[in-house]
CSV table of C-alpha atoms in Angstrom, one decimal:
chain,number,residue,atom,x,y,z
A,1,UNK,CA,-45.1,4.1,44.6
A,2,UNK,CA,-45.5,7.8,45.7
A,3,UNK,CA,-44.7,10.6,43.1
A,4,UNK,CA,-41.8,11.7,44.9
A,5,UNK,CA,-39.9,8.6,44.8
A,6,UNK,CA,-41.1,8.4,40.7
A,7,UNK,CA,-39.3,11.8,40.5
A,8,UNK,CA,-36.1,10.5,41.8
A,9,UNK,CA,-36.2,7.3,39.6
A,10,UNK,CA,-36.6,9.7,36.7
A,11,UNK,CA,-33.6,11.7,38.0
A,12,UNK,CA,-31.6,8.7,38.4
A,13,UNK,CA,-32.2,7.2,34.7
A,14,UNK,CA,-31.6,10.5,33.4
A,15,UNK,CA,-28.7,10.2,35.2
A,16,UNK,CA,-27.6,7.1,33.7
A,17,UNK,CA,-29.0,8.2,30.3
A,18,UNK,CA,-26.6,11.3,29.6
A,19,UNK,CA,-23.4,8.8,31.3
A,20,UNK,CA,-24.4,6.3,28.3
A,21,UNK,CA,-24.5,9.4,25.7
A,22,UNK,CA,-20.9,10.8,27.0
A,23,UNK,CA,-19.8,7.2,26.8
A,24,UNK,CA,-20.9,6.8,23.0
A,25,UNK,CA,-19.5,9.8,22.0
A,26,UNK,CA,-16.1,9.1,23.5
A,27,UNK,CA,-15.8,6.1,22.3
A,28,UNK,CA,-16.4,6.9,18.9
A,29,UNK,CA,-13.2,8.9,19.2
A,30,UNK,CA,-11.2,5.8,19.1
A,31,UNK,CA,-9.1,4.9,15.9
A,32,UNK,CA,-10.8,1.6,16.0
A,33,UNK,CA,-12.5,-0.4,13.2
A,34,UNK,CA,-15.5,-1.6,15.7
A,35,UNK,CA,-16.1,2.2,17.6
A,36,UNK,CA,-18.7,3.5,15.1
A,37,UNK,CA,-20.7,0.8,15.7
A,38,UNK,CA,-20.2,0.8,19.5
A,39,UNK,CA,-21.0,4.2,19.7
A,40,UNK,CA,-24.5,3.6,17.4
A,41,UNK,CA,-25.1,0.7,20.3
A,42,UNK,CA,-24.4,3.5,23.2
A,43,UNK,CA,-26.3,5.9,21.1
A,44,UNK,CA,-29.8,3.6,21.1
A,45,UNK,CA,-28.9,2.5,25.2
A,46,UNK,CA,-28.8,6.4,25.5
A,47,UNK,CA,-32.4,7.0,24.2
A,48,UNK,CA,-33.3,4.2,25.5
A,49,UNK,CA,-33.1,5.2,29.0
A,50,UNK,CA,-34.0,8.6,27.9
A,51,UNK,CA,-37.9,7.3,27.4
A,52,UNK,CA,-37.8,5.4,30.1
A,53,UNK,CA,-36.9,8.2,32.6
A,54,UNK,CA,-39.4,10.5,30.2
A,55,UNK,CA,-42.0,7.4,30.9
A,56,UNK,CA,-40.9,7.9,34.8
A,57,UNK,CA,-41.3,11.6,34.6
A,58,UNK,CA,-44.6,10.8,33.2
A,59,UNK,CA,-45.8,8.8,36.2
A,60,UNK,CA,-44.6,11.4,38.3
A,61,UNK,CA,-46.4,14.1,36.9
A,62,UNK,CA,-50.2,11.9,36.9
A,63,UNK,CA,-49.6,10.5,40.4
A,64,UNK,CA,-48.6,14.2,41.8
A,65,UNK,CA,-52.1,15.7,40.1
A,66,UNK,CA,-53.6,12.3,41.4
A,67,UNK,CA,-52.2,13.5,45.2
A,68,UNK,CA,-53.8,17.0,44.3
A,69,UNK,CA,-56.6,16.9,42.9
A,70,UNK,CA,-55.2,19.1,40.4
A,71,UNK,CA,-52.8,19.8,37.5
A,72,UNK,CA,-49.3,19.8,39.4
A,73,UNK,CA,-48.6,23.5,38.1
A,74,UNK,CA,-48.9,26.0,40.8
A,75,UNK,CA,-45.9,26.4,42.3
A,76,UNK,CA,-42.3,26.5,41.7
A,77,UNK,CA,-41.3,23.1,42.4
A,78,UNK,CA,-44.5,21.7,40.3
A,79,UNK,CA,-43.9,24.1,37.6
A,80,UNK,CA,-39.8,23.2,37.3
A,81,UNK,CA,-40.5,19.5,37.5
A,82,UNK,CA,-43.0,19.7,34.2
A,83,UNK,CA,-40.8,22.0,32.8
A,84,UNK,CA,-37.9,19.5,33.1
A,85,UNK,CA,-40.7,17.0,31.6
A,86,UNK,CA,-41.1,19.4,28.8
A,87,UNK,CA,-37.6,19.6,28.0
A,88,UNK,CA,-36.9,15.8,27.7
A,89,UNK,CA,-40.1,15.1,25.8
A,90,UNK,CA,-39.1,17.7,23.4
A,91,UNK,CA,-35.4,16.3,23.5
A,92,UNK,CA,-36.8,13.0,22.4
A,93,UNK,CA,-38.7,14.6,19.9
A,94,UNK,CA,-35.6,16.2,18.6
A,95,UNK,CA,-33.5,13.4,18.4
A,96,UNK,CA,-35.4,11.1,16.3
A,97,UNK,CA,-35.5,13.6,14.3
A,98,UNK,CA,-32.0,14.4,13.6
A,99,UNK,CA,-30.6,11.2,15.5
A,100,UNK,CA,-27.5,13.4,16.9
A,101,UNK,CA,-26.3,11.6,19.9
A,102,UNK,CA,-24.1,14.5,20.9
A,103,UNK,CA,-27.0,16.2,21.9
A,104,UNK,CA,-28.0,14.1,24.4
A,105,UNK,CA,-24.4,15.2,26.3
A,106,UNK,CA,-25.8,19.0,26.2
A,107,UNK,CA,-30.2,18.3,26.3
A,108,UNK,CA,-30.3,15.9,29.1
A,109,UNK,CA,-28.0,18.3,31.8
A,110,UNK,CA,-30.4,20.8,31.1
A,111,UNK,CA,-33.3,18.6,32.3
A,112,UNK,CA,-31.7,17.0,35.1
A,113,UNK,CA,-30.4,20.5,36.5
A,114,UNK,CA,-34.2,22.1,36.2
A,115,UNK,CA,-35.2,18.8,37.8
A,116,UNK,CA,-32.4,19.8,40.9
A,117,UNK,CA,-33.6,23.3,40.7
A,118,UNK,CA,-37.0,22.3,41.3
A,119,UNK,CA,-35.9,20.1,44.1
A,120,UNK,CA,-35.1,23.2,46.4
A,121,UNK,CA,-38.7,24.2,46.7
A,122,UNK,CA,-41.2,23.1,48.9
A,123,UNK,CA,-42.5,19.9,47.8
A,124,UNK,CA,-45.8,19.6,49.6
A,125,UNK,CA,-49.3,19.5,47.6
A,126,UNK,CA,-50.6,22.9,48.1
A,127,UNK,CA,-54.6,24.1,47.9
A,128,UNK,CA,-54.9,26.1,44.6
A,129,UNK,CA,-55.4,29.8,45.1
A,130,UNK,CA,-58.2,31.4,43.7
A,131,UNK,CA,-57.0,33.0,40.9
A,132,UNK,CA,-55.6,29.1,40.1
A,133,UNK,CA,-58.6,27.7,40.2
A,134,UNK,CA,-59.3,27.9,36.1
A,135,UNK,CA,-59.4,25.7,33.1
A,136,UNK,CA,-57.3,28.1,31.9
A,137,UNK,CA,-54.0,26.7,34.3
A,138,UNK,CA,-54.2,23.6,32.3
A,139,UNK,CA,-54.3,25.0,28.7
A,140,UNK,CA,-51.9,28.0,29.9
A,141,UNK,CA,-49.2,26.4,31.8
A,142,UNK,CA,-48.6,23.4,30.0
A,143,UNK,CA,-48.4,25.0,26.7
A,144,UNK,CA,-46.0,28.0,27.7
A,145,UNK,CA,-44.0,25.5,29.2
A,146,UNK,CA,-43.9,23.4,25.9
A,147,UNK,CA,-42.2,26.3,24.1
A,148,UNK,CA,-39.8,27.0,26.8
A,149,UNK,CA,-38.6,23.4,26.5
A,150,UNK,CA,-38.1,23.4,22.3
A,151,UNK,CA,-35.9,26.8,23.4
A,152,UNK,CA,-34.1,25.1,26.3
A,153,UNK,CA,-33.3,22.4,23.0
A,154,UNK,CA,-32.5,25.6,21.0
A,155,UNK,CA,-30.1,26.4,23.8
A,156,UNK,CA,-28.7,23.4,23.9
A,157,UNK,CA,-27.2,22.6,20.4
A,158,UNK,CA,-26.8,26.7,20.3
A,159,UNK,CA,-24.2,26.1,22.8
A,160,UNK,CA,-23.4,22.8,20.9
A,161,UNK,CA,-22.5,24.9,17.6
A,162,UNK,CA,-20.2,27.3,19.3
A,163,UNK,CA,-18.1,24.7,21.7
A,164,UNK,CA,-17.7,23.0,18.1
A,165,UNK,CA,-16.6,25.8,15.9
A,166,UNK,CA,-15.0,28.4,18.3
A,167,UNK,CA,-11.1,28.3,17.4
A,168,UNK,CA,-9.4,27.8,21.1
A,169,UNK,CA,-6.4,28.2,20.4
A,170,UNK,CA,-6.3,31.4,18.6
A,171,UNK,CA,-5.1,35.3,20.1
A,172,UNK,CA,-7.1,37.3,18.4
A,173,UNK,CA,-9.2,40.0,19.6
A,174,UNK,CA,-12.4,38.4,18.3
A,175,UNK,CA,-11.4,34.8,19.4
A,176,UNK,CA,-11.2,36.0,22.9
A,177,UNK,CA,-14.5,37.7,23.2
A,178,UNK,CA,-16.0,34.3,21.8
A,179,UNK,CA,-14.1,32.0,24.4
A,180,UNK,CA,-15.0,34.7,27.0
A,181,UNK,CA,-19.1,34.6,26.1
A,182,UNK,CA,-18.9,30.9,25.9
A,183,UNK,CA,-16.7,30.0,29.5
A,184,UNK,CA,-19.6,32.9,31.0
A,185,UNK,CA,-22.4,30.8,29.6
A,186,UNK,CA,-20.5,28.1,31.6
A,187,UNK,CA,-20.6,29.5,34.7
A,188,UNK,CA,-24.0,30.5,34.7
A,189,UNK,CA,-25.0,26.4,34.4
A,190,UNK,CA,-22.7,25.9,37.1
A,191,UNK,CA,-23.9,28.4,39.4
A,192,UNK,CA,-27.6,26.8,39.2
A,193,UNK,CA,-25.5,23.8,39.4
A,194,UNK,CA,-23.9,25.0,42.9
A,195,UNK,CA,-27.0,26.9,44.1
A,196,UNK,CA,-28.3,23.4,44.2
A,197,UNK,CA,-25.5,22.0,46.1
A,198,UNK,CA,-25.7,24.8,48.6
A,199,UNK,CA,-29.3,24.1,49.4
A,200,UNK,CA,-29.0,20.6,49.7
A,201,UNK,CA,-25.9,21.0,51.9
A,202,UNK,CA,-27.6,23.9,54.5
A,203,UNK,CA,-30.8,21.8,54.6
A,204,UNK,CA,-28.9,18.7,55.3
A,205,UNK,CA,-27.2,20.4,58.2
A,206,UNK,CA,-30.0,21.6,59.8
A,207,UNK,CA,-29.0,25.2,59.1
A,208,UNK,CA,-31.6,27.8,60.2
A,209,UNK,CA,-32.1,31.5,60.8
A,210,UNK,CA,-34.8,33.9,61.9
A,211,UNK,CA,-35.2,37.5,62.1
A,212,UNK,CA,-38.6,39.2,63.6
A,213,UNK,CA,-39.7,41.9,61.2
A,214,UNK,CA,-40.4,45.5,61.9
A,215,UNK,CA,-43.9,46.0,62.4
A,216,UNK,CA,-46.4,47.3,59.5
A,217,UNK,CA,-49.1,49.4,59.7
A,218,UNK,CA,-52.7,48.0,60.7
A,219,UNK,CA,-51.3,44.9,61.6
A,220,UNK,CA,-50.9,43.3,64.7
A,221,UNK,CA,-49.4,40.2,63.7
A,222,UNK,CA,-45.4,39.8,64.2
A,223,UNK,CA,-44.2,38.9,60.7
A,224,UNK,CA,-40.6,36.9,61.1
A,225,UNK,CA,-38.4,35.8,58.1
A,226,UNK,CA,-36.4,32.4,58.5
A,227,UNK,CA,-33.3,31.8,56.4
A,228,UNK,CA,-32.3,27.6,55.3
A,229,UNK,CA,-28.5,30.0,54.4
A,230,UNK,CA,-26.2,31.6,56.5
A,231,UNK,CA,-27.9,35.3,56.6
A,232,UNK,CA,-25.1,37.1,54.7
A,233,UNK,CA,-28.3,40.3,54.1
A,234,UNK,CA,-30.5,40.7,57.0
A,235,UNK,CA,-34.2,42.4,56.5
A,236,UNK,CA,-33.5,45.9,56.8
A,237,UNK,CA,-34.7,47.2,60.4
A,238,UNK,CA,-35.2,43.2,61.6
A,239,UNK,CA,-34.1,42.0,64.7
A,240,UNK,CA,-32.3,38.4,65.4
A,241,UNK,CA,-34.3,35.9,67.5
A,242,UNK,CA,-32.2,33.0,66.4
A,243,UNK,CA,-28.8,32.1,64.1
A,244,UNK,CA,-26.6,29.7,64.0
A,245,UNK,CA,-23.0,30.7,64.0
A,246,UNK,CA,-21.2,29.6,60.6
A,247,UNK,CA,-17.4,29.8,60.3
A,248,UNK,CA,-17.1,32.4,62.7
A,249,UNK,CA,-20.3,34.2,61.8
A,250,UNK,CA,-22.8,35.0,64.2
A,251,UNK,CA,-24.4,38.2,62.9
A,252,UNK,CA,-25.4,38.9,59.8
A,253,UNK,CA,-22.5,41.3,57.8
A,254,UNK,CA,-25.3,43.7,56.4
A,255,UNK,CA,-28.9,44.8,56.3
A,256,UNK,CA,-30.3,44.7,53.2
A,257,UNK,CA,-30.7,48.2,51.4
A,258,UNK,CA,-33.8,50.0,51.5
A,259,UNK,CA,-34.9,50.6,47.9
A,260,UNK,CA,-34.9,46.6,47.9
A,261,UNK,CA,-38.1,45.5,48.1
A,262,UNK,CA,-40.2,43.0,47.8
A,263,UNK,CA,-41.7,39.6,49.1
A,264,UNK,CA,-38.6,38.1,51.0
A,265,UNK,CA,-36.5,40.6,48.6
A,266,UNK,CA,-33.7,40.4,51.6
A,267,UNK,CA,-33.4,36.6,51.7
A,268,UNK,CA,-33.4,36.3,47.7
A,269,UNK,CA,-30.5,38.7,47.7
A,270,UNK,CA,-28.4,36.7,50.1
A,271,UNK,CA,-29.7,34.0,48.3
A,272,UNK,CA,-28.5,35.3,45.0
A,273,UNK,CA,-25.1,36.1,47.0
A,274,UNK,CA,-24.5,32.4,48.3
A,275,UNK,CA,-25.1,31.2,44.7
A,276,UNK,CA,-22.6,33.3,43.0
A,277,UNK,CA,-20.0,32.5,45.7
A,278,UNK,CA,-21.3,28.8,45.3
A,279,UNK,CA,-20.7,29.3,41.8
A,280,UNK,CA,-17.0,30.7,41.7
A,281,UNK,CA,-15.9,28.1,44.2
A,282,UNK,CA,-17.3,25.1,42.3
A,283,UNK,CA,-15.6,26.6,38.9
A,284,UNK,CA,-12.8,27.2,40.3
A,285,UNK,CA,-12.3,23.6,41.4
A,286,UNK,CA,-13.7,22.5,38.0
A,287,UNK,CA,-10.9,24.5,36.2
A,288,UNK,CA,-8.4,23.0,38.2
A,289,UNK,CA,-9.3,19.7,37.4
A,290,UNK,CA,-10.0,20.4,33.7
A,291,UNK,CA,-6.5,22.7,34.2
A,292,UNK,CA,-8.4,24.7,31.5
A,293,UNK,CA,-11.6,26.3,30.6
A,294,UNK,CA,-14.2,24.1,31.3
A,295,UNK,CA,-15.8,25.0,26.8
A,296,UNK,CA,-12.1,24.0,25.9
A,297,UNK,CA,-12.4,21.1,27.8
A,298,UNK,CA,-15.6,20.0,26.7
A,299,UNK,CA,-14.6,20.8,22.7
A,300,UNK,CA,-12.9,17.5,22.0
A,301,UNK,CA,-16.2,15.4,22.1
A,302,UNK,CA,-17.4,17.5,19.6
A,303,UNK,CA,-14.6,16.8,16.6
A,304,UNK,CA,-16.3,15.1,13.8
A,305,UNK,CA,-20.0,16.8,14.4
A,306,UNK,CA,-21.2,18.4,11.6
A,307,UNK,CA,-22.0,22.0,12.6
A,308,UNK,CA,-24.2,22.6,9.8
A,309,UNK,CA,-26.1,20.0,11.7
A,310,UNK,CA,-25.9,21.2,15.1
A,311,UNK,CA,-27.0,24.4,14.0
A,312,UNK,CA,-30.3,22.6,11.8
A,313,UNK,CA,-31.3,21.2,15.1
A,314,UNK,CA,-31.2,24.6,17.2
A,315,UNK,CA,-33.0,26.3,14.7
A,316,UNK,CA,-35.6,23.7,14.0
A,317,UNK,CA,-36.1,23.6,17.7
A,318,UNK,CA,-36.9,27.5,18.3
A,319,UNK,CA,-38.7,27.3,15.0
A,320,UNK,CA,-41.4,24.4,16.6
A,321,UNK,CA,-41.2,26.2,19.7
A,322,UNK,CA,-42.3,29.9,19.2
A,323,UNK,CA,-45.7,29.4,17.9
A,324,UNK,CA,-46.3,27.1,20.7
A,325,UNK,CA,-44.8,29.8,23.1
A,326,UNK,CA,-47.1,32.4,21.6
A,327,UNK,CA,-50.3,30.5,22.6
A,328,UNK,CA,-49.3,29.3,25.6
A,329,UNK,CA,-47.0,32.5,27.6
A,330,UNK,CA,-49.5,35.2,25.3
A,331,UNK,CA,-52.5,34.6,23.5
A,332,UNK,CA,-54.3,31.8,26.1
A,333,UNK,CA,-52.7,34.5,29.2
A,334,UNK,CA,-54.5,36.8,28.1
A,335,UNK,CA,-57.5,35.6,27.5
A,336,UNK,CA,-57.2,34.3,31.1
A,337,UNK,CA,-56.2,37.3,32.7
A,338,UNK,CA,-59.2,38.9,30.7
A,339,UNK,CA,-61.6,36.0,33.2
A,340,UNK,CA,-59.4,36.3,35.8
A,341,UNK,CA,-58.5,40.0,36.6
A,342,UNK,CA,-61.0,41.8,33.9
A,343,UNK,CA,-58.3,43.1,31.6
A,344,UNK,CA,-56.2,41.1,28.8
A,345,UNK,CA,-52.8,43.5,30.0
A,346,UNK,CA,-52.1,44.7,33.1
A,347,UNK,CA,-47.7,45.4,33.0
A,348,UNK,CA,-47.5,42.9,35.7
A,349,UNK,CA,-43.5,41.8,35.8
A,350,UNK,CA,-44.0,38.5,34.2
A,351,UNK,CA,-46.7,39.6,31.7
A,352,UNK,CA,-43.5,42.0,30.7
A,353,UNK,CA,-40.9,39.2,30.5
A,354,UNK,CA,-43.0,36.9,28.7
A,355,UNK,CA,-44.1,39.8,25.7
A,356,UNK,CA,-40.0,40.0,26.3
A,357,UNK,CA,-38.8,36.7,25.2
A,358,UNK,CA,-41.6,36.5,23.2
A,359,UNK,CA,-40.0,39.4,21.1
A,360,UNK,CA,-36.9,38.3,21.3
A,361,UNK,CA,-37.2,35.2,19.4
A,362,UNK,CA,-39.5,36.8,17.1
A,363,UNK,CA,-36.2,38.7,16.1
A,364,UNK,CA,-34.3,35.5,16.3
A,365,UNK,CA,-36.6,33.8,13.5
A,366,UNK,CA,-37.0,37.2,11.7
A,367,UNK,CA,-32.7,37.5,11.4
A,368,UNK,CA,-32.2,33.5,10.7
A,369,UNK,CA,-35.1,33.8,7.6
A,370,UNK,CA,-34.6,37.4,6.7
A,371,UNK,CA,-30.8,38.8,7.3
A,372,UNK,CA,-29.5,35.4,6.8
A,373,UNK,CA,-28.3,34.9,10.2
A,374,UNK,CA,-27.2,31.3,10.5
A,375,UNK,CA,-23.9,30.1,12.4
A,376,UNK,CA,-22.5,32.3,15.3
A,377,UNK,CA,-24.6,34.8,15.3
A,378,UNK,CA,-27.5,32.4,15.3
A,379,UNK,CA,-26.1,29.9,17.9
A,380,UNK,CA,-25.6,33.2,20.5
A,381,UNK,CA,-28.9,34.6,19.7
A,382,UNK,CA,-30.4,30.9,20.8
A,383,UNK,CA,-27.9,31.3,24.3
A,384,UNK,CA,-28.5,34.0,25.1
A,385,UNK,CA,-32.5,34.0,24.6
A,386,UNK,CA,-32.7,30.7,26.9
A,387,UNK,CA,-31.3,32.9,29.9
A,388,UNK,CA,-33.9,35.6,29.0
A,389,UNK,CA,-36.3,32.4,29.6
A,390,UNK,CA,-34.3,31.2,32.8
A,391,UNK,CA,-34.7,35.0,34.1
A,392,UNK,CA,-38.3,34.8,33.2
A,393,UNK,CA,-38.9,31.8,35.1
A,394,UNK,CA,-36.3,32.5,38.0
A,395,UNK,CA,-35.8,36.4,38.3
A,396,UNK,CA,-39.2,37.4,37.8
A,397,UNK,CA,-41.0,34.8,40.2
A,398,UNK,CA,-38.5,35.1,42.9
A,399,UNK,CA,-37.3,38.5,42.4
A,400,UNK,CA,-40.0,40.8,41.4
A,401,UNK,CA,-42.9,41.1,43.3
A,402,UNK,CA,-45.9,40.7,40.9
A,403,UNK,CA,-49.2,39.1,40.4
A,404,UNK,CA,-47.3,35.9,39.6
A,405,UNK,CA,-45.2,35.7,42.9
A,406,UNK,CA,-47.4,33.0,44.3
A,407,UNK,CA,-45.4,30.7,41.8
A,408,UNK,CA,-42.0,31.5,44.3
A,409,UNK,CA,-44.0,29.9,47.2
């Protein structure tokens, strides 16, 4: 069995994993003698296949460095997939822990959506660049993406605690802010969600587009840049050698501005544009099924959780977490950007970003032990530092062009 068909198996029985949670925690909604029990039975099918799409995961990740002849973290699609890994290992680690089968409805999304993420990428097995060929990827990678994971946890019962205790019904001033900061944090998951979709859908349809470059100094080469989405942004001073009309489109509607720049800056924006108009489209047609906000839709499964509980768990999480984040994204980077490049701190983008989020959850930990922070203002800290991850991870790599960009390829 290849690693990419072990991928998809992994996918699927996560799939199946978070159904069997959702089911469990309906059910134990019902006024019935018998539905605690049920839900305890659909609580242990849930983890169940939890560790045996982990164990799939697992397979996945040795075959893949078997195909490669080394550790399957060099690019984006290798790095997302592991991180996905991450995430469910620490999920599992989480849960038998605190045995809370509600977070199983919030953990295992955010594994199967970095798993469709990941998906977008190229998937072939790639040579390692030079300054990949180190020990140091091993220790490095694996271990910043460990901590990532016990945040994305952090996240997840953060976002847990708030759906739980934030009063939906009320008119207040301070009520609407919360609803508003919670329904955002909503759309952000769906917009990976329909960034995804998009992807898939263009790819599937054979969608292409290709603009020649204007030429650069010393060399002779013609560069081109080819689009898998409709090219809303064109290169700035590019030409068209070939575009497939889409709904009446058969020129791009702008070039990209100047001061953007960058390794395919243009095609990130318009792909940055598609997802946000991905995004509102598939919201919008969530809404209307929900017929209100998708966090108010979503609170009911959480009556009868204990949000002391929920907010133990996202703690605990970022608390196991950070010192493994600190070796990983700081203290083993920079002893391999001292081998590697000759200096332990160069600014580089995602040398910046990591110090970032490493500083942010630093205050995190130093306002939940110090200023008593628990509750709300806890739970938002841990939302809102996971997208200062996903930004990290995302913005920076694809974004910013830095010593790090080779991860975008």
């Amino acid at each position: 069995m290849d690693s990419s068909t072990l991928l998809f198996l992994a996918f699927i029985v996560y799939s199946v994993a978070f159904m069997i949670f959702v089911i469990g925690i309906t059910g134990k909604k019902l006024n019935r003698e018998d539905s605690e029990a049920k839900s305890e039975k659909w609580g242990k099918a849930g983890i169940i296949f939890s560790i045996i799409g982990f164990l799939c995961h697992a397979a996945f990740f040795f075959t893949r460095w078997a195909e490669a002849g080394h550790i399957p973290t060099s690019n984006m699609f290798e790095f997302m997939t592991f991180l996905a890994m991450m995430v469910m290992l620490a999920f599992i680690i989480v849960y038998f822990i605190y045995r809370s089968q509600v977070l199983g409805v919030f953990a295992l999304p955010v594994g199967i959506i970095i798993i469709a993420y990941a998906s977008v990428f190229p998937k072939e097995v790639q040579p390692l660049i030079p300054a990949l060929q180190s020990y140091w990827l091993k220790i490095h990678v694996t271990t910043a993406a460990a901590g990532e994971a016990f945040f994305a946890v952090g996240f997840a019962a953060g976002l847990m605690y708030l759906i739980r205790t934030i009063n939906f019904n009320t008119k207040d001033p301070a009520g609407k802010k919360e609803r508003f900061g919670v329904e955002i944090t909503m759309f952000f998951l769906v917009t990976i969600v329909a960034f995804v979709v998009t992807i898939f859908s263009f790819n599937a349809a054979g969608y292409n587009a290709k603009f020649a470059l204007p030429a650069t100094e010393g060399s002779a080469i013609q560069q081109t840049a080819e689009y898998v989405l409709p090219p809303i942004v064109m290169p700035k001073d590019s030409q068209v050698i070939e575009m497939k009309p889409f709904i009446g489109m058969t020129e791009p509607l702008f070039e990209s501005p100047s001061w953007f720049k960058g390794s395919g800056a243009a095609r990130k924006l318009n792909t940055v544009i598609w997802s946000l108009i991905g995004g509102i489209i598939l919201y919008a047609v969530l809404r209307l099924i929900a017929r209100k906000p998708l966090s108010a839709a979503i609170s009911p499964l959480m009556k009868g959780i204990d949000p002391e509980d929920i907010d133990e768990i996202s703690y605990r999480a970022i608390a196991i977490g950070y010192p493994i984040f600190t070796l990983g994204a700081l203290i083993f980077a920079m002893i391999w950007a001292a081998e590697a490049w000759g200096r332990f701190w160069g600014w580089d983008p995602k040398e910046v970003w990591a110090l970032i989020t490493w500083l942010y959850y630093a205050a995190y930990l130093h306002f939940r032990l110090s200023r008593g922070w628990q509750g709300k203002k806890s739970a938002w800290l841990a939302v809102i530092g996971f997208i200062v991850v996903m930004f990290t991870l995302i913005g920076v790599n694809l974004v910013i062009a830095g010593l790090h960009s080779y991860a975008g390829v």
